């Protein structure tokens, strides 16, 4: 009864239900990927100044034209935000153990909004590169913490479907970004695309600080600790003659405590890191995801340029955007729903990951062999349907192959790995390959073949011994009712689930 009264007194607004949380996080996730699609679009990314043999020159446009970037620099620009993302993701995941995760998301979105506006006022290659890095820092908190919140509050029988809805925003956001960037860059100026993103994200920054913060499963609430000075105040006049000594002692204690806290955070991070990467199921899942993301990252950036060069698409941004948004939505949702119907187990997730990626790779490879635009579009669309079916299952494995208190770090290190070994190097490397072979069809076929490697890696996971650790209790991480999320629309269902053997 006491627990019930405590929950009522601290309950969130009636409108803030699990479904509302899912919608809010989906919109934020979509805006993150609208930014990626926009900077890759021809309207924002632009093209270099070109000259014919007769000496007739056409001026460049967009970022590439204004800053006179070669393809290698252009590829680096697409990956610059990943630097901030990679550095900040483990930090935010570690801070989640001592600071409220929901507030950390608010901090991250604040940095993202500032950085997006900064991209719009950038004046050269280095300035926009720095702002792109800060965009990644802002996104890091959201990427690490949003999926665990969704997993906590989703109905037990629909966890993968809810994750699929969330990750459906990746292809949808990129596709919308292509269209958005093409329209804004074409009718106005590429800078306005970034200003628009910042304005759209601003309400969610406010929401991140205005709504009562939520807790994650496996994490207790952050406890406020009194400083030595506050404790000393409790002695009243007994310490009035030693105020300077108390002040000095307070500062010294605070400095020592701060140093100790940092050391403690680093030690805990390293311990959790070793536990995470000693798990064969988690490692195999991430390795397959790295190979997959190497291809998808390069597709998202170079796709419009390749389509324009190979098939002379007049509206490459709109064409790729349309195919990606339709196939991304249906493919991602289908993957989540199918895994829930199959019974959401880690072994079944690996079966779906391996099979869908293999079939998708066949169709995408065949698409780039086609010499007909419509043949390419049909084959590539079918391939993307299968390829995007992996989004829900791969993140289900990341969340359920580790104990609850490791989920933020699991998502953070998955993100770090797939970017640092996947799409961060893929865009520049594909640019280097294209500079060498000067044939977008050959370059695209080489890139697509890596999907077969991804399928092979995920197939290994089918034969590994795996245990769903979602309900595993870590007594050191949290105790009692504080470890459950505050959005309790599904609390009874979760309680029943926790009693299952």
Coordinates of C-alpha atoms in Angstrom, one line a residue:
X1 CA 0.0 0.0 0.0
X2 CA 2.9 2.3 0.8
X3 CA 4.4 1.6 -2.5
X4 CA 1.2 2.4 -4.3
X5 CA 0.8 5.7 -2.5
X6 CA 4.4 6.6 -3.3
X7 CA 3.8 5.9 -7.0
X8 CA 0.7 8.0 -7.0
X9 CA 2.4 11.0 -5.5
X10 CA 5.2 10.8 -8.1
X11 CA 3.2 9.7 -11.1
X12 CA 3.7 11.3 -14.5
X13 CA 0.9 13.3 -16.3
X14 CA -2.0 11.2 -17.6
X15 CA -1.1 11.9 -21.2
X16 CA 2.4 10.6 -20.8
X17 CA 1.7 6.9 -21.6
X18 CA 4.1 4.3 -23.0
X19 CA 2.6 4.9 -26.5
X20 CA 3.2 8.6 -26.1
X21 CA 6.8 7.9 -25.1
X22 CA 7.2 5.7 -28.2
X23 CA 5.7 8.4 -30.5
X24 CA 8.0 11.1 -29.0
X25 CA 11.1 9.0 -29.3
X26 CA 10.2 8.0 -32.9
X27 CA 9.9 11.7 -33.9
X28 CA 13.2 12.5 -32.3
X29 CA 14.9 9.5 -34.0
X30 CA 13.4 10.5 -37.3
X31 CA 14.8 14.1 -36.9
X32 CA 18.3 12.6 -36.2
X33 CA 18.1 10.7 -39.5
X34 CA 16.5 13.5 -41.5
X35 CA 19.7 15.3 -40.7
X36 CA 21.8 12.5 -42.2
X37 CA 19.6 12.2 -45.3
X38 CA 19.6 16.0 -45.8
X39 CA 23.4 16.3 -45.8
X40 CA 23.6 13.5 -48.3
X41 CA 21.0 14.9 -50.6
X42 CA 22.1 16.6 -53.8
X43 CA 20.2 19.8 -52.7
X44 CA 22.3 20.2 -49.6
X45 CA 25.5 18.3 -50.4
X46 CA 25.6 19.7 -53.9
X47 CA 28.3 19.2 -56.5
X48 CA 31.7 20.5 -57.6
X49 CA 32.4 23.0 -60.3
X50 CA 32.9 21.2 -63.6
X51 CA 34.4 22.3 -66.9
X52 CA 34.1 20.8 -70.4
X53 CA 37.0 20.3 -72.8
X54 CA 35.8 23.4 -74.6
X55 CA 36.5 25.5 -71.5
X56 CA 32.8 26.0 -70.6
X57 CA 32.5 25.7 -66.8
X58 CA 29.4 25.2 -64.6
X59 CA 29.5 26.5 -61.1
X60 CA 29.3 24.2 -58.1
X61 CA 26.5 24.3 -55.6
X62 CA 25.6 23.1 -52.1
X63 CA 28.2 22.4 -49.4
X64 CA 30.6 20.6 -51.8
X65 CA 30.4 23.5 -54.3
X66 CA 30.6 26.4 -51.8
X67 CA 33.5 24.9 -49.9
X68 CA 35.2 23.3 -53.0
X69 CA 35.5 19.8 -51.4
X70 CA 36.9 16.8 -53.2
X71 CA 35.2 13.4 -52.9
X72 CA 37.4 12.3 -50.0
X73 CA 36.7 15.5 -48.0
X74 CA 33.0 15.2 -48.8
X75 CA 33.1 11.6 -47.5
X76 CA 34.8 12.8 -44.3
X77 CA 32.1 15.4 -43.8
X78 CA 29.4 12.7 -43.9
X79 CA 31.2 10.8 -41.2
X80 CA 32.4 13.7 -39.0
X81 CA 29.3 13.6 -36.7
X82 CA 30.3 10.0 -35.9
X83 CA 33.4 11.2 -34.1
X84 CA 31.3 13.0 -31.5
X85 CA 28.8 10.1 -31.4
X86 CA 31.6 7.5 -30.8
X87 CA 33.3 9.5 -28.1
X88 CA 30.2 10.5 -26.2
X89 CA 28.1 7.3 -26.4
X90 CA 30.1 5.3 -23.8
X91 CA 30.2 8.4 -21.5
X92 CA 26.4 8.9 -21.5
X93 CA 25.9 5.2 -21.0
X94 CA 28.2 5.3 -17.9
X95 CA 26.6 8.5 -16.6
X96 CA 23.2 6.7 -16.7
X97 CA 24.2 4.8 -13.5
X98 CA 24.7 8.0 -11.5
X99 CA 22.4 10.5 -13.3
X100 CA 18.9 10.2 -14.5
X101 CA 18.9 8.8 -18.0
X102 CA 15.9 10.9 -19.1
X103 CA 17.6 14.1 -18.2
X104 CA 20.7 13.0 -20.0
X105 CA 18.6 12.7 -23.2
X106 CA 17.5 16.3 -22.6
X107 CA 21.1 17.5 -22.3
X108 CA 22.1 15.6 -25.5
X109 CA 19.2 17.1 -27.5
X110 CA 20.2 20.6 -26.4
X111 CA 23.7 20.0 -27.8
X112 CA 22.2 18.6 -31.0
X113 CA 20.0 21.6 -31.6
X114 CA 22.9 24.1 -31.0
X115 CA 25.1 22.1 -33.4
X116 CA 22.5 21.8 -36.2
X117 CA 22.1 25.6 -36.1
X118 CA 25.9 25.9 -36.2
X119 CA 26.0 23.9 -39.4
X120 CA 23.8 26.5 -41.0
X121 CA 26.2 29.3 -40.1
X122 CA 29.4 27.5 -40.9
X123 CA 31.9 29.3 -43.2
X124 CA 34.4 26.6 -44.3
X125 CA 35.2 22.9 -44.3
X126 CA 36.7 22.9 -40.8
X127 CA 33.9 24.8 -39.2
X128 CA 31.1 22.6 -40.5
X129 CA 33.2 19.5 -39.6
X130 CA 33.4 20.7 -36.0
X131 CA 29.6 21.4 -35.8
X132 CA 29.0 17.9 -37.4
X133 CA 31.0 16.4 -34.6
X134 CA 28.9 18.2 -32.0
X135 CA 25.7 16.9 -33.7
X136 CA 27.1 13.4 -32.9
X137 CA 27.7 14.3 -29.3
X138 CA 24.1 15.5 -29.0
X139 CA 22.8 12.3 -30.6
X140 CA 24.9 10.0 -28.4
X141 CA 22.7 10.3 -25.3
X142 CA 19.5 9.5 -27.2
X143 CA 21.0 6.5 -29.2
X144 CA 22.3 4.9 -26.0
X145 CA 19.2 5.4 -23.8
X146 CA 16.1 5.5 -26.0
X147 CA 15.9 1.8 -26.9
X148 CA 16.1 0.6 -23.3
X149 CA 13.2 3.0 -22.3
X150 CA 11.1 1.6 -25.2
X151 CA 12.0 -2.0 -24.3
X152 CA 10.9 -1.4 -20.7
X153 CA 7.5 0.1 -21.5
X154 CA 6.5 -2.0 -24.5
X155 CA 3.9 -4.8 -24.0
X156 CA 5.6 -8.1 -23.3
X157 CA 4.3 -9.7 -26.5
X158 CA 5.2 -6.8 -28.7
X159 CA 8.7 -5.8 -27.7
X160 CA 10.3 -6.5 -31.0
X161 CA 7.5 -4.8 -32.9
X162 CA 7.9 -1.6 -30.7
X163 CA 11.6 -1.7 -31.4
X164 CA 10.9 -2.1 -35.1
X165 CA 8.6 0.9 -35.1
X166 CA 11.4 2.9 -33.4
X167 CA 14.1 1.8 -35.8
X168 CA 11.7 2.2 -38.8
X169 CA 12.5 5.9 -38.3
X170 CA 16.0 5.3 -39.6
X171 CA 15.1 4.6 -43.2
X172 CA 12.1 6.9 -43.0
X173 CA 14.2 9.7 -41.6
X174 CA 16.9 9.3 -44.2
X175 CA 14.3 9.2 -47.0
X176 CA 12.5 12.3 -45.7
X177 CA 15.9 13.9 -45.4
X178 CA 16.7 13.3 -49.1
X179 CA 13.4 14.9 -50.1
X180 CA 13.7 17.7 -47.5
X181 CA 17.3 18.5 -48.4
X182 CA 16.5 18.4 -52.1
X183 CA 13.5 20.8 -51.8
X184 CA 15.0 23.3 -49.3
X185 CA 18.4 23.3 -51.0
X186 CA 16.8 23.6 -54.4
X187 CA 14.3 26.4 -53.6
X188 CA 16.2 28.3 -50.9
X189 CA 19.7 27.5 -49.7
X190 CA 21.4 24.5 -48.1
X191 CA 21.9 26.4 -44.9
X192 CA 18.2 26.7 -44.3
X193 CA 17.9 22.9 -44.1
X194 CA 20.0 22.9 -40.9
X195 CA 18.1 25.9 -39.4
X196 CA 14.9 24.0 -40.0
X197 CA 16.1 20.9 -38.2
X198 CA 17.2 22.9 -35.1
X199 CA 13.7 24.6 -34.9
X200 CA 11.9 21.2 -35.2
X201 CA 14.1 19.7 -32.4
X202 CA 13.7 22.6 -30.0
X203 CA 10.3 21.5 -28.5
X204 CA 11.7 18.1 -27.6
X205 CA 14.6 19.8 -25.8
X206 CA 12.1 21.6 -23.6
X207 CA 10.2 18.4 -23.1
X208 CA 13.3 16.6 -21.9
X209 CA 13.6 19.0 -19.0
X210 CA 9.9 19.8 -18.3
X211 CA 8.5 16.2 -18.0
X212 CA 9.1 14.3 -14.8
X213 CA 12.2 12.1 -15.4
X214 CA 11.7 8.4 -15.9
X215 CA 13.8 5.5 -14.6
X216 CA 15.2 2.4 -16.4
X217 CA 14.8 -1.2 -15.4
X218 CA 17.9 -2.2 -13.5
X219 CA 18.7 1.4 -12.3
X220 CA 17.7 3.0 -9.0
X221 CA 17.1 6.7 -8.7
X222 CA 20.1 9.0 -8.5
X223 CA 20.6 9.9 -4.8
X224 CA 21.6 13.4 -3.8
X225 CA 24.5 13.5 -1.5
X226 CA 25.2 16.2 1.0
X227 CA 28.5 18.0 0.9
X228 CA 30.6 18.3 4.0
X229 CA 29.7 22.0 4.2
X230 CA 26.0 21.3 4.4
X231 CA 26.6 18.7 7.1
X232 CA 28.7 21.2 9.0
X233 CA 25.8 23.8 8.9
X234 CA 23.8 21.3 11.0
X235 CA 26.2 22.1 13.9
X236 CA 25.1 25.8 14.0
X237 CA 27.1 28.1 16.2
X238 CA 29.5 25.4 17.2
X239 CA 31.4 25.8 14.0
X240 CA 31.0 29.6 13.5
X241 CA 34.5 30.3 14.6
X242 CA 36.0 27.9 12.1
X243 CA 34.2 29.0 8.9
X244 CA 37.3 29.5 6.9
X245 CA 38.6 26.0 7.9
X246 CA 35.2 24.5 7.1
X247 CA 35.2 26.2 3.7
X248 CA 38.7 25.0 2.8
X249 CA 37.9 21.5 4.1
X250 CA 34.6 21.5 2.0
X251 CA 36.5 22.4 -1.2
X252 CA 39.2 19.9 -0.5
X253 CA 36.7 17.2 0.2
X254 CA 34.7 18.1 -2.9
X255 CA 37.8 18.0 -5.1
X256 CA 38.8 14.6 -3.6
X257 CA 35.3 13.3 -4.1
X258 CA 35.2 14.5 -7.7
X259 CA 38.5 12.8 -8.5
X260 CA 37.4 9.6 -6.7
X261 CA 34.1 9.7 -8.6
X262 CA 35.8 9.9 -12.0
X263 CA 38.2 7.1 -11.1
X264 CA 35.2 5.0 -9.9
X265 CA 33.3 5.7 -13.1
X266 CA 36.3 4.7 -15.3
X267 CA 36.8 1.5 -13.2
X268 CA 33.1 0.6 -13.5
X269 CA 33.1 1.3 -17.2
X270 CA 36.1 -1.0 -17.8
X271 CA 34.5 -3.8 -15.7
X272 CA 31.2 -3.6 -17.6
X273 CA 33.1 -3.3 -20.9
X274 CA 35.0 -6.6 -20.3
X275 CA 31.8 -8.3 -19.3
X276 CA 30.0 -7.1 -22.4
X277 CA 32.7 -8.2 -24.9
X278 CA 33.3 -11.5 -23.2
X279 CA 29.7 -12.5 -24.3
X280 CA 30.0 -14.4 -27.6
X281 CA 26.3 -13.8 -28.5
X282 CA 26.7 -10.1 -28.2
X283 CA 30.0 -10.0 -30.1
X284 CA 28.7 -12.0 -33.0
X285 CA 25.6 -9.9 -33.2
X286 CA 27.7 -6.7 -33.3
X287 CA 30.2 -8.1 -35.9
X288 CA 27.3 -8.9 -38.3
X289 CA 25.8 -5.4 -37.6
X290 CA 29.2 -3.8 -38.4
X291 CA 29.3 -5.4 -41.9
X292 CA 25.7 -4.6 -42.5
X293 CA 26.1 -1.0 -41.5
X294 CA 29.2 -0.6 -43.7
X295 CA 26.9 -1.1 -46.7
X296 CA 23.9 0.8 -45.4
X297 CA 25.9 3.8 -44.4
X298 CA 27.5 4.0 -47.9
X299 CA 24.2 3.5 -49.6
X300 CA 22.6 6.3 -47.6
X301 CA 25.4 8.8 -48.5
X302 CA 26.4 7.8 -52.1
X303 CA 23.1 6.3 -53.3
X304 CA 21.7 9.4 -54.9
X305 CA 25.0 10.2 -56.7
X306 CA 25.4 6.6 -57.9
X307 CA 21.8 6.5 -59.1
X308 CA 22.3 9.7 -61.0
X309 CA 25.5 8.5 -62.6
X310 CA 24.4 5.0 -63.5
X311 CA 20.8 5.5 -64.5
X312 CA 20.7 9.2 -65.1
X313 CA 17.9 9.8 -62.6
X314 CA 16.8 13.4 -63.0
X315 CA 15.4 13.4 -59.4
X316 CA 17.8 11.0 -57.6
X317 CA 17.0 12.4 -54.2
X318 CA 13.3 12.0 -54.6
X319 CA 13.7 8.6 -56.3
X320 CA 16.0 7.1 -53.6
X321 CA 14.0 8.8 -50.9
X322 CA 10.7 7.3 -52.1
X323 CA 12.1 3.8 -52.4
X324 CA 13.8 3.9 -49.1
X325 CA 10.9 5.3 -47.1
X326 CA 8.4 2.7 -48.5
X327 CA 10.7 -0.3 -48.2
X328 CA 12.1 1.0 -44.9
X329 CA 8.7 1.3 -43.2
X330 CA 7.3 -2.1 -44.4
X331 CA 10.6 -4.0 -44.1
X332 CA 11.4 -2.8 -40.6
X333 CA 7.8 -3.4 -39.3
X334 CA 7.7 -6.8 -41.0
X335 CA 10.9 -7.9 -39.3
X336 CA 9.6 -6.9 -35.8
X337 CA 6.2 -8.5 -36.3
X338 CA 7.7 -11.7 -37.8
X339 CA 10.1 -12.2 -34.9
X340 CA 7.2 -11.7 -32.4
X341 CA 5.1 -14.3 -34.2
X342 CA 8.1 -16.7 -34.3
X343 CA 8.5 -16.2 -30.6
X344 CA 11.0 -13.6 -29.6
X345 CA 14.1 -15.6 -28.7
X346 CA 17.7 -14.7 -29.5
X347 CA 18.2 -17.8 -31.6
X348 CA 15.1 -17.0 -33.7
X349 CA 16.4 -13.4 -34.1
X350 CA 19.7 -14.7 -35.5
X351 CA 17.8 -16.9 -38.0
X352 CA 15.8 -13.9 -39.2
X353 CA 18.9 -11.7 -39.4
X354 CA 20.9 -14.2 -41.4
X355 CA 18.1 -15.2 -43.8
X356 CA 16.7 -11.7 -44.5
X357 CA 20.2 -10.3 -45.1
X358 CA 21.2 -13.1 -47.5
X359 CA 18.0 -12.7 -49.6
X360 CA 18.3 -8.9 -49.5
X361 CA 21.9 -9.1 -50.7
X362 CA 20.9 -11.2 -53.7
X363 CA 18.3 -8.7 -54.9
X364 CA 20.4 -5.6 -54.2
X365 CA 23.4 -7.2 -56.1
X366 CA 21.1 -8.1 -59.0
X367 CA 19.7 -4.5 -59.0
X368 CA 23.1 -3.0 -59.8
X369 CA 23.7 -5.5 -62.5
X370 CA 20.5 -4.3 -64.3
X371 CA 21.0 -1.9 -67.1
X372 CA 17.3 -0.8 -67.0
X373 CA 16.2 1.9 -64.6
X374 CA 12.9 0.3 -63.8
X375 CA 14.5 -3.1 -63.4
X376 CA 16.9 -1.6 -60.9
X377 CA 14.2 0.1 -58.9
X378 CA 12.1 -3.1 -58.6
X379 CA 15.0 -5.3 -57.6
X380 CA 16.5 -2.8 -55.3
X381 CA 13.2 -2.2 -53.6
X382 CA 12.7 -5.9 -52.9
X383 CA 16.3 -6.1 -51.6
X384 CA 15.7 -3.2 -49.2
X385 CA 12.5 -4.8 -47.9
X386 CA 14.6 -7.8 -46.8
X387 CA 17.6 -5.8 -45.6
X388 CA 15.6 -3.4 -43.4
X389 CA 13.8 -6.4 -41.7
X390 CA 16.9 -6.7 -39.6
X391 CA 16.5 -3.5 -37.6
X392 CA 14.2 -4.8 -34.8
X393 CA 15.8 -8.2 -34.3
X394 CA 19.4 -6.9 -34.2
X395 CA 18.6 -4.5 -31.5
X396 CA 16.4 -7.0 -29.6
X397 CA 19.6 -9.2 -29.3
X398 CA 21.6 -6.2 -28.1
X399 CA 19.1 -5.5 -25.4
X400 CA 18.2 -9.1 -24.3
X401 CA 21.6 -10.8 -24.4
X402 CA 22.9 -8.7 -21.5
X403 CA 21.5 -8.0 -18.0
X404 CA 19.3 -4.9 -17.6
X405 CA 21.9 -2.7 -16.0
X406 CA 24.2 -3.2 -19.0
X407 CA 21.7 -2.2 -21.7
X408 CA 22.7 1.4 -22.1
X409 CA 26.3 0.4 -22.4
X410 CA 25.3 -2.4 -24.8
X411 CA 23.5 0.0 -27.1
X412 CA 26.3 2.6 -26.8
X413 CA 29.1 0.1 -27.7
X414 CA 27.0 -1.4 -30.5
X415 CA 26.6 2.1 -31.9
X416 CA 30.3 2.9 -31.4
X417 CA 31.3 -0.4 -33.1
X418 CA 29.0 -0.2 -36.1
X419 CA 30.0 3.3 -36.8
X420 CA 33.8 3.2 -36.1
X421 CA 34.2 0.0 -38.2
X422 CA 31.1 0.4 -40.4
X423 CA 29.7 3.6 -41.9
X424 CA 32.5 6.0 -40.6
X425 CA 35.1 4.4 -42.9
X426 CA 32.7 3.2 -45.6
X427 CA 31.8 6.6 -47.0
X428 CA 35.4 7.8 -47.5
X429 CA 36.6 4.3 -48.6
X430 CA 33.8 4.1 -51.2
X431 CA 34.9 7.6 -52.3
X432 CA 38.4 6.3 -52.7
X433 CA 37.3 3.3 -54.7
X434 CA 35.2 5.5 -57.0
X435 CA 38.1 7.9 -57.5
X436 CA 40.2 4.8 -58.5
X437 CA 37.8 2.9 -60.8
X438 CA 35.6 5.8 -61.9
X439 CA 32.6 3.5 -62.4
X440 CA 29.7 3.7 -60.0
X441 CA 28.2 0.4 -61.1
X442 CA 31.4 -1.5 -60.2
X443 CA 31.8 0.4 -56.9
X444 CA 28.2 -0.4 -56.0
X445 CA 28.6 -4.1 -56.7
X446 CA 31.8 -4.3 -54.6
X447 CA 30.0 -2.5 -51.7
X448 CA 26.8 -4.7 -51.9
X449 CA 28.8 -8.0 -51.7
X450 CA 29.7 -7.2 -48.1
X451 CA 26.1 -7.9 -47.2
X452 CA 26.8 -11.6 -47.8
X453 CA 29.6 -11.4 -45.1
X454 CA 27.1 -9.9 -42.7
X455 CA 24.6 -12.8 -43.3
X456 CA 27.4 -15.3 -42.7
X457 CA 28.4 -13.7 -39.4
X458 CA 24.8 -13.6 -38.1
X459 CA 24.3 -17.3 -39.0
X460 CA 27.0 -18.2 -36.5
X461 CA 24.7 -16.8 -33.7
X462 CA 22.1 -19.5 -34.5
X463 CA 24.4 -22.2 -33.1
X464 CA 25.6 -20.3 -30.0
X465 CA 24.0 -21.0 -26.6
X466 CA 22.0 -18.0 -25.8
X467 CA 19.9 -16.9 -22.7
X468 CA 17.4 -14.0 -22.6
X469 CA 18.7 -12.0 -19.6
X470 CA 16.0 -9.2 -19.6
X471 CA 14.6 -10.3 -16.2
X472 CA 18.0 -11.1 -14.6
X473 CA 18.2 -9.2 -11.3
X474 CA 21.4 -7.4 -10.5
X475 CA 21.3 -6.6 -6.7
X476 CA 24.1 -4.1 -7.0
X477 CA 22.4 -2.1 -9.7
X478 CA 19.0 -1.5 -8.1
X479 CA 16.7 -2.6 -5.4
X480 CA 13.0 -3.0 -4.9
X481 CA 10.4 -0.8 -6.6
X482 CA 12.9 1.9 -7.6
X483 CA 14.3 -0.4 -10.4
X484 CA 11.0 -0.4 -12.4
X485 CA 10.1 2.2 -15.0
X486 CA 7.7 5.0 -14.0
X487 CA 5.4 4.5 -16.9
X488 CA 3.3 1.8 -15.4
X489 CA 0.5 1.2 -17.9
X490 CA 2.1 -2.3 -18.4
X491 CA 3.2 -2.7 -14.8
X492 CA 1.0 -5.7 -14.1
X493 CA 2.0 -7.4 -17.3
X494 CA 5.7 -6.8 -16.5
X495 CA 5.2 -8.1 -12.9
X496 CA 3.7 -11.3 -14.2
X497 CA 6.5 -11.7 -16.7
X498 CA 9.1 -11.3 -14.0
X499 CA 7.6 -14.3 -12.1
X500 CA 8.0 -16.6 -15.1
X501 CA 10.8 -19.2 -14.8

